[in-house]
mmCIF file with all atom_site columns, C-alpha atoms in Angstrom:
data_model
loop_
_atom_site.group_PDB
_atom_site.id
_atom_site.type_symbol
_atom_site.label_atom_id
_atom_site.label_alt_id
_atom_site.label_comp_id
_atom_site.label_asym_id
_atom_site.label_entity_id
_atom_site.label_seq_id
_atom_site.pdbx_PDB_ins_code
_atom_site.Cartn_x
_atom_site.Cartn_y
_atom_site.Cartn_z
_atom_site.occupancy
_atom_site.B_iso_or_equiv
_atom_site.pdbx_formal_charge
_atom_site.auth_seq_id
_atom_site.auth_comp_id
_atom_site.auth_asym_id
_atom_site.auth_atom_id
_atom_site.pdbx_PDB_model_num
ATOM 1  C CA . UNK A 1 1  ? -13.533 21.004 -31.963 1.00 58.00 ? 13  UNK A CA 1
ATOM 2  C CA . UNK A 1 2  ? -15.048 18.326 -34.184 1.00 64.00 ? 14  UNK A CA 1
ATOM 3  C CA . UNK A 1 3  ? -14.389 20.257 -37.396 1.00 85.00 ? 15  UNK A CA 1
ATOM 4  C CA . UNK A 1 4  ? -10.604 20.406 -36.997 1.00 88.00 ? 16  UNK A CA 1
ATOM 5  C CA . UNK A 1 5  ? -8.504  18.542 -39.557 1.00 91.00 ? 17  UNK A CA 1
ATOM 6  C CA . UNK A 1 6  ? -5.682  16.219 -38.564 1.00 91.00 ? 18  UNK A CA 1
ATOM 7  C CA . UNK A 1 7  ? -3.241  18.905 -39.715 1.00 91.00 ? 19  UNK A CA 1
ATOM 8  C CA . UNK A 1 8  ? -4.968  21.510 -37.522 1.00 92.00 ? 20  UNK A CA 1
ATOM 9  C CA . UNK A 1 9  ? -4.835  19.211 -34.497 1.00 92.00 ? 21  UNK A CA 1
ATOM 10 C CA . UNK A 1 10 ? -1.141  18.503 -35.113 1.00 92.00 ? 22  UNK A CA 1
ATOM 11 C CA . UNK A 1 11 ? -0.426  22.238 -35.397 1.00 92.00 ? 23  UNK A CA 1
ATOM 12 C CA . UNK A 1 12 ? -2.386  23.066 -32.231 1.00 92.00 ? 24  UNK A CA 1
ATOM 13 C CA . UNK A 1 13 ? -0.466  20.406 -30.298 1.00 92.00 ? 25  UNK A CA 1
ATOM 14 C CA . UNK A 1 14 ? 2.799   21.728 -31.703 1.00 91.00 ? 26  UNK A CA 1
ATOM 15 C CA . UNK A 1 15 ? 1.914   25.307 -30.732 1.00 90.00 ? 27  UNK A CA 1
ATOM 16 C CA . UNK A 1 16 ? 0.751   24.262 -27.262 1.00 90.00 ? 28  UNK A CA 1
ATOM 17 C CA . UNK A 1 17 ? 3.947   22.255 -26.727 1.00 89.00 ? 29  UNK A CA 1
ATOM 18 C CA . UNK A 1 18 ? 6.096   25.326 -27.508 1.00 86.00 ? 30  UNK A CA 1
ATOM 19 C CA . UNK A 1 19 ? 6.841   27.179 -24.289 1.00 80.00 ? 31  UNK A CA 1
ATOM 20 C CA . UNK A 1 20 ? 6.710   30.651 -25.818 1.00 79.00 ? 32  UNK A CA 1
ATOM 21 C CA . UNK A 1 21 ? 3.527   30.314 -27.889 1.00 85.00 ? 33  UNK A CA 1
ATOM 22 C CA . UNK A 1 22 ? 0.667   31.763 -25.827 1.00 87.00 ? 34  UNK A CA 1
ATOM 23 C CA . UNK A 1 23 ? -2.753  30.144 -25.702 1.00 88.00 ? 35  UNK A CA 1
ATOM 24 C CA . UNK A 1 24 ? -4.069  33.455 -27.084 1.00 88.00 ? 36  UNK A CA 1
ATOM 25 C CA . UNK A 1 25 ? -2.221  32.788 -30.367 1.00 89.00 ? 37  UNK A CA 1
ATOM 26 C CA . UNK A 1 26 ? -3.886  29.379 -30.649 1.00 90.00 ? 38  UNK A CA 1
ATOM 27 C CA . UNK A 1 27 ? -7.278  30.952 -29.960 1.00 91.00 ? 39  UNK A CA 1
ATOM 28 C CA . UNK A 1 28 ? -6.675  33.666 -32.552 1.00 90.00 ? 40  UNK A CA 1
ATOM 29 C CA . UNK A 1 29 ? -5.629  31.181 -35.226 1.00 91.00 ? 41  UNK A CA 1
ATOM 30 C CA . UNK A 1 30 ? -7.988  28.280 -34.514 1.00 92.00 ? 42  UNK A CA 1
ATOM 31 C CA . UNK A 1 31 ? -10.779 29.805 -32.410 1.00 93.00 ? 43  UNK A CA 1
ATOM 32 C CA . UNK A 1 32 ? -10.392 27.456 -29.440 1.00 93.00 ? 44  UNK A CA 1
ATOM 33 C CA . UNK A 1 33 ? -9.791  28.586 -25.885 1.00 93.00 ? 45  UNK A CA 1
ATOM 34 C CA . UNK A 1 34 ? -7.192  27.286 -23.438 1.00 91.00 ? 46  UNK A CA 1
ATOM 35 C CA . UNK A 1 35 ? -9.533  24.732 -21.826 1.00 93.00 ? 47  UNK A CA 1
ATOM 36 C CA . UNK A 1 36 ? -10.348 23.188 -25.223 1.00 95.00 ? 48  UNK A CA 1
ATOM 37 C CA . UNK A 1 37 ? -6.621  23.058 -26.052 1.00 93.00 ? 49  UNK A CA 1
ATOM 38 C CA . UNK A 1 38 ? -6.053  21.168 -22.791 1.00 93.00 ? 50  UNK A CA 1
ATOM 39 C CA . UNK A 1 39 ? -8.873  18.753 -23.653 1.00 95.00 ? 51  UNK A CA 1
ATOM 40 C CA . UNK A 1 40 ? -7.425  18.248 -27.146 1.00 94.00 ? 52  UNK A CA 1
ATOM 41 C CA . UNK A 1 41 ? -3.962  17.592 -25.708 1.00 93.00 ? 53  UNK A CA 1
ATOM 42 C CA . UNK A 1 42 ? -5.397  15.103 -23.197 1.00 94.00 ? 54  UNK A CA 1
ATOM 43 C CA . UNK A 1 43 ? -7.265  13.254 -25.953 1.00 94.00 ? 55  UNK A CA 1
ATOM 44 C CA . UNK A 1 44 ? -4.464  13.115 -28.536 1.00 93.00 ? 56  UNK A CA 1
ATOM 45 C CA . UNK A 1 45 ? -1.363  12.553 -26.401 1.00 92.00 ? 57  UNK A CA 1
ATOM 46 C CA . UNK A 1 46 ? -0.104  9.668  -24.334 1.00 93.00 ? 58  UNK A CA 1
ATOM 47 C CA . UNK A 1 47 ? -1.135  10.109 -20.703 1.00 94.00 ? 59  UNK A CA 1
ATOM 48 C CA . UNK A 1 48 ? 2.466   10.435 -19.516 1.00 94.00 ? 60  UNK A CA 1
ATOM 49 C CA . UNK A 1 49 ? 3.267   13.055 -22.192 1.00 92.00 ? 61  UNK A CA 1
ATOM 50 C CA . UNK A 1 50 ? 0.146   15.010 -21.291 1.00 93.00 ? 62  UNK A CA 1
ATOM 51 C CA . UNK A 1 51 ? 1.013   14.993 -17.569 1.00 93.00 ? 63  UNK A CA 1
ATOM 52 C CA . UNK A 1 52 ? 4.565   16.155 -18.350 1.00 92.00 ? 64  UNK A CA 1
ATOM 53 C CA . UNK A 1 53 ? 3.237   18.975 -20.556 1.00 89.00 ? 65  UNK A CA 1
ATOM 54 C CA . UNK A 1 54 ? 0.650   20.101 -17.979 1.00 89.00 ? 66  UNK A CA 1
ATOM 55 C CA . UNK A 1 55 ? 3.236   20.163 -15.218 1.00 88.00 ? 67  UNK A CA 1
ATOM 56 C CA . UNK A 1 56 ? 5.549   22.235 -17.409 1.00 85.00 ? 68  UNK A CA 1
ATOM 57 C CA . UNK A 1 57 ? 3.031   24.822 -18.640 1.00 83.00 ? 69  UNK A CA 1
ATOM 58 C CA . UNK A 1 58 ? 0.883   25.277 -15.531 1.00 82.00 ? 70  UNK A CA 1
ATOM 59 C CA . UNK A 1 59 ? 1.411   28.820 -14.327 1.00 72.00 ? 71  UNK A CA 1
ATOM 60 C CA . UNK A 1 60 ? 3.995   29.552 -17.034 1.00 69.00 ? 72  UNK A CA 1
ATOM 61 C CA . UNK A 1 61 ? 3.727   33.247 -17.827 1.00 66.00 ? 73  UNK A CA 1
ATOM 62 C CA . UNK A 1 62 ? 4.867   32.825 -21.433 1.00 62.00 ? 74  UNK A CA 1
ATOM 63 C CA . UNK A 1 63 ? 1.778   30.730 -22.220 1.00 66.00 ? 75  UNK A CA 1
ATOM 64 C CA . UNK A 1 64 ? -0.470  33.689 -21.325 1.00 59.00 ? 76  UNK A CA 1
ATOM 65 C CA . UNK A 1 65 ? 0.067   36.899 -23.288 1.00 57.00 ? 77  UNK A CA 1
ATOM 66 C CA . UNK A 1 66 ? -1.159  39.128 -20.441 1.00 58.00 ? 78  UNK A CA 1
ATOM 67 C CA . UNK A 1 67 ? 1.388   37.657 -18.023 1.00 53.00 ? 79  UNK A CA 1
ATOM 68 C CA . UNK A 1 68 ? 4.409   38.100 -20.310 1.00 52.00 ? 80  UNK A CA 1
ATOM 69 C CA . UNK A 1 69 ? 7.129   40.483 -19.206 1.00 55.00 ? 81  UNK A CA 1
ATOM 70 C CA . UNK A 1 70 ? 7.775   41.651 -22.779 1.00 50.00 ? 82  UNK A CA 1
ATOM 71 C CA . UNK A 1 71 ? 5.377   43.422 -25.119 1.00 53.00 ? 83  UNK A CA 1
ATOM 72 C CA . UNK A 1 72 ? 5.941   42.041 -28.612 1.00 53.00 ? 84  UNK A CA 1
ATOM 73 C CA . UNK A 1 73 ? 8.180   39.729 -30.521 1.00 54.00 ? 85  UNK A CA 1
ATOM 74 C CA . UNK A 1 74 ? 10.299  37.029 -29.034 1.00 55.00 ? 86  UNK A CA 1
ATOM 75 C CA . UNK A 1 75 ? 12.235  36.887 -25.823 1.00 54.00 ? 87  UNK A CA 1
ATOM 76 C CA . UNK A 1 76 ? 15.961  37.282 -26.438 1.00 56.00 ? 88  UNK A CA 1
ATOM 77 C CA . UNK A 1 77 ? 18.481  36.144 -23.887 1.00 55.00 ? 89  UNK A CA 1
ATOM 78 C CA . UNK A 1 78 ? 20.886  38.896 -22.792 1.00 59.00 ? 90  UNK A CA 1
ATOM 79 C CA . UNK A 1 79 ? 23.808  36.620 -23.687 1.00 53.00 ? 91  UNK A CA 1
ATOM 80 C CA . UNK A 1 80 ? 22.529  35.929 -27.197 1.00 50.00 ? 92  UNK A CA 1
ATOM 81 C CA . UNK A 1 81 ? 24.139  39.044 -28.671 1.00 50.00 ? 93  UNK A CA 1
ATOM 82 C CA . UNK A 1 82 ? 27.525  37.494 -27.948 1.00 50.00 ? 94  UNK A CA 1
ATOM 83 C CA . UNK A 1 83 ? 26.761  34.589 -30.268 1.00 49.00 ? 95  UNK A CA 1
ATOM 84 C CA . UNK A 1 84 ? 27.331  35.277 -33.964 1.00 53.00 ? 96  UNK A CA 1
ATOM 85 C CA . UNK A 1 85 ? 24.519  33.997 -36.193 1.00 51.00 ? 97  UNK A CA 1
ATOM 86 C CA . UNK A 1 86 ? 23.188  32.001 -33.222 1.00 48.00 ? 98  UNK A CA 1
ATOM 87 C CA . UNK A 1 87 ? 26.096  29.568 -33.462 1.00 48.00 ? 99  UNK A CA 1
ATOM 88 C CA . UNK A 1 88 ? 28.613  28.853 -30.761 1.00 48.00 ? 100 UNK A CA 1
ATOM 89 C CA . UNK A 1 89 ? 32.205  29.664 -31.750 1.00 48.00 ? 101 UNK A CA 1
ATOM 90 C CA . UNK A 1 90 ? 34.431  26.731 -32.644 1.00 48.00 ? 102 UNK A CA 1
ATOM 91 C CA . UNK A 1 91 ? 37.248  25.999 -30.262 1.00 46.00 ? 103 UNK A CA 1
#
């Protein structure tokens, strides 16, 4: 983990913070496993932010590719097709 640039660390934190980016994607791109990502997050985040993140992602199936309910791509809400260009209609 010592050879990561500041930009790499920022990107790893950003990817880990995203609910739908699995730890496997971080490992594939940066070569660090979930436990090292957790250690990196603990070291580079405020304690309260880290605790909030851990509480949110613990057990979350979308953070683990093997636990996802969909094969590839992104999850799409069933109601999303009703929204044109992902914008809510004006009233």
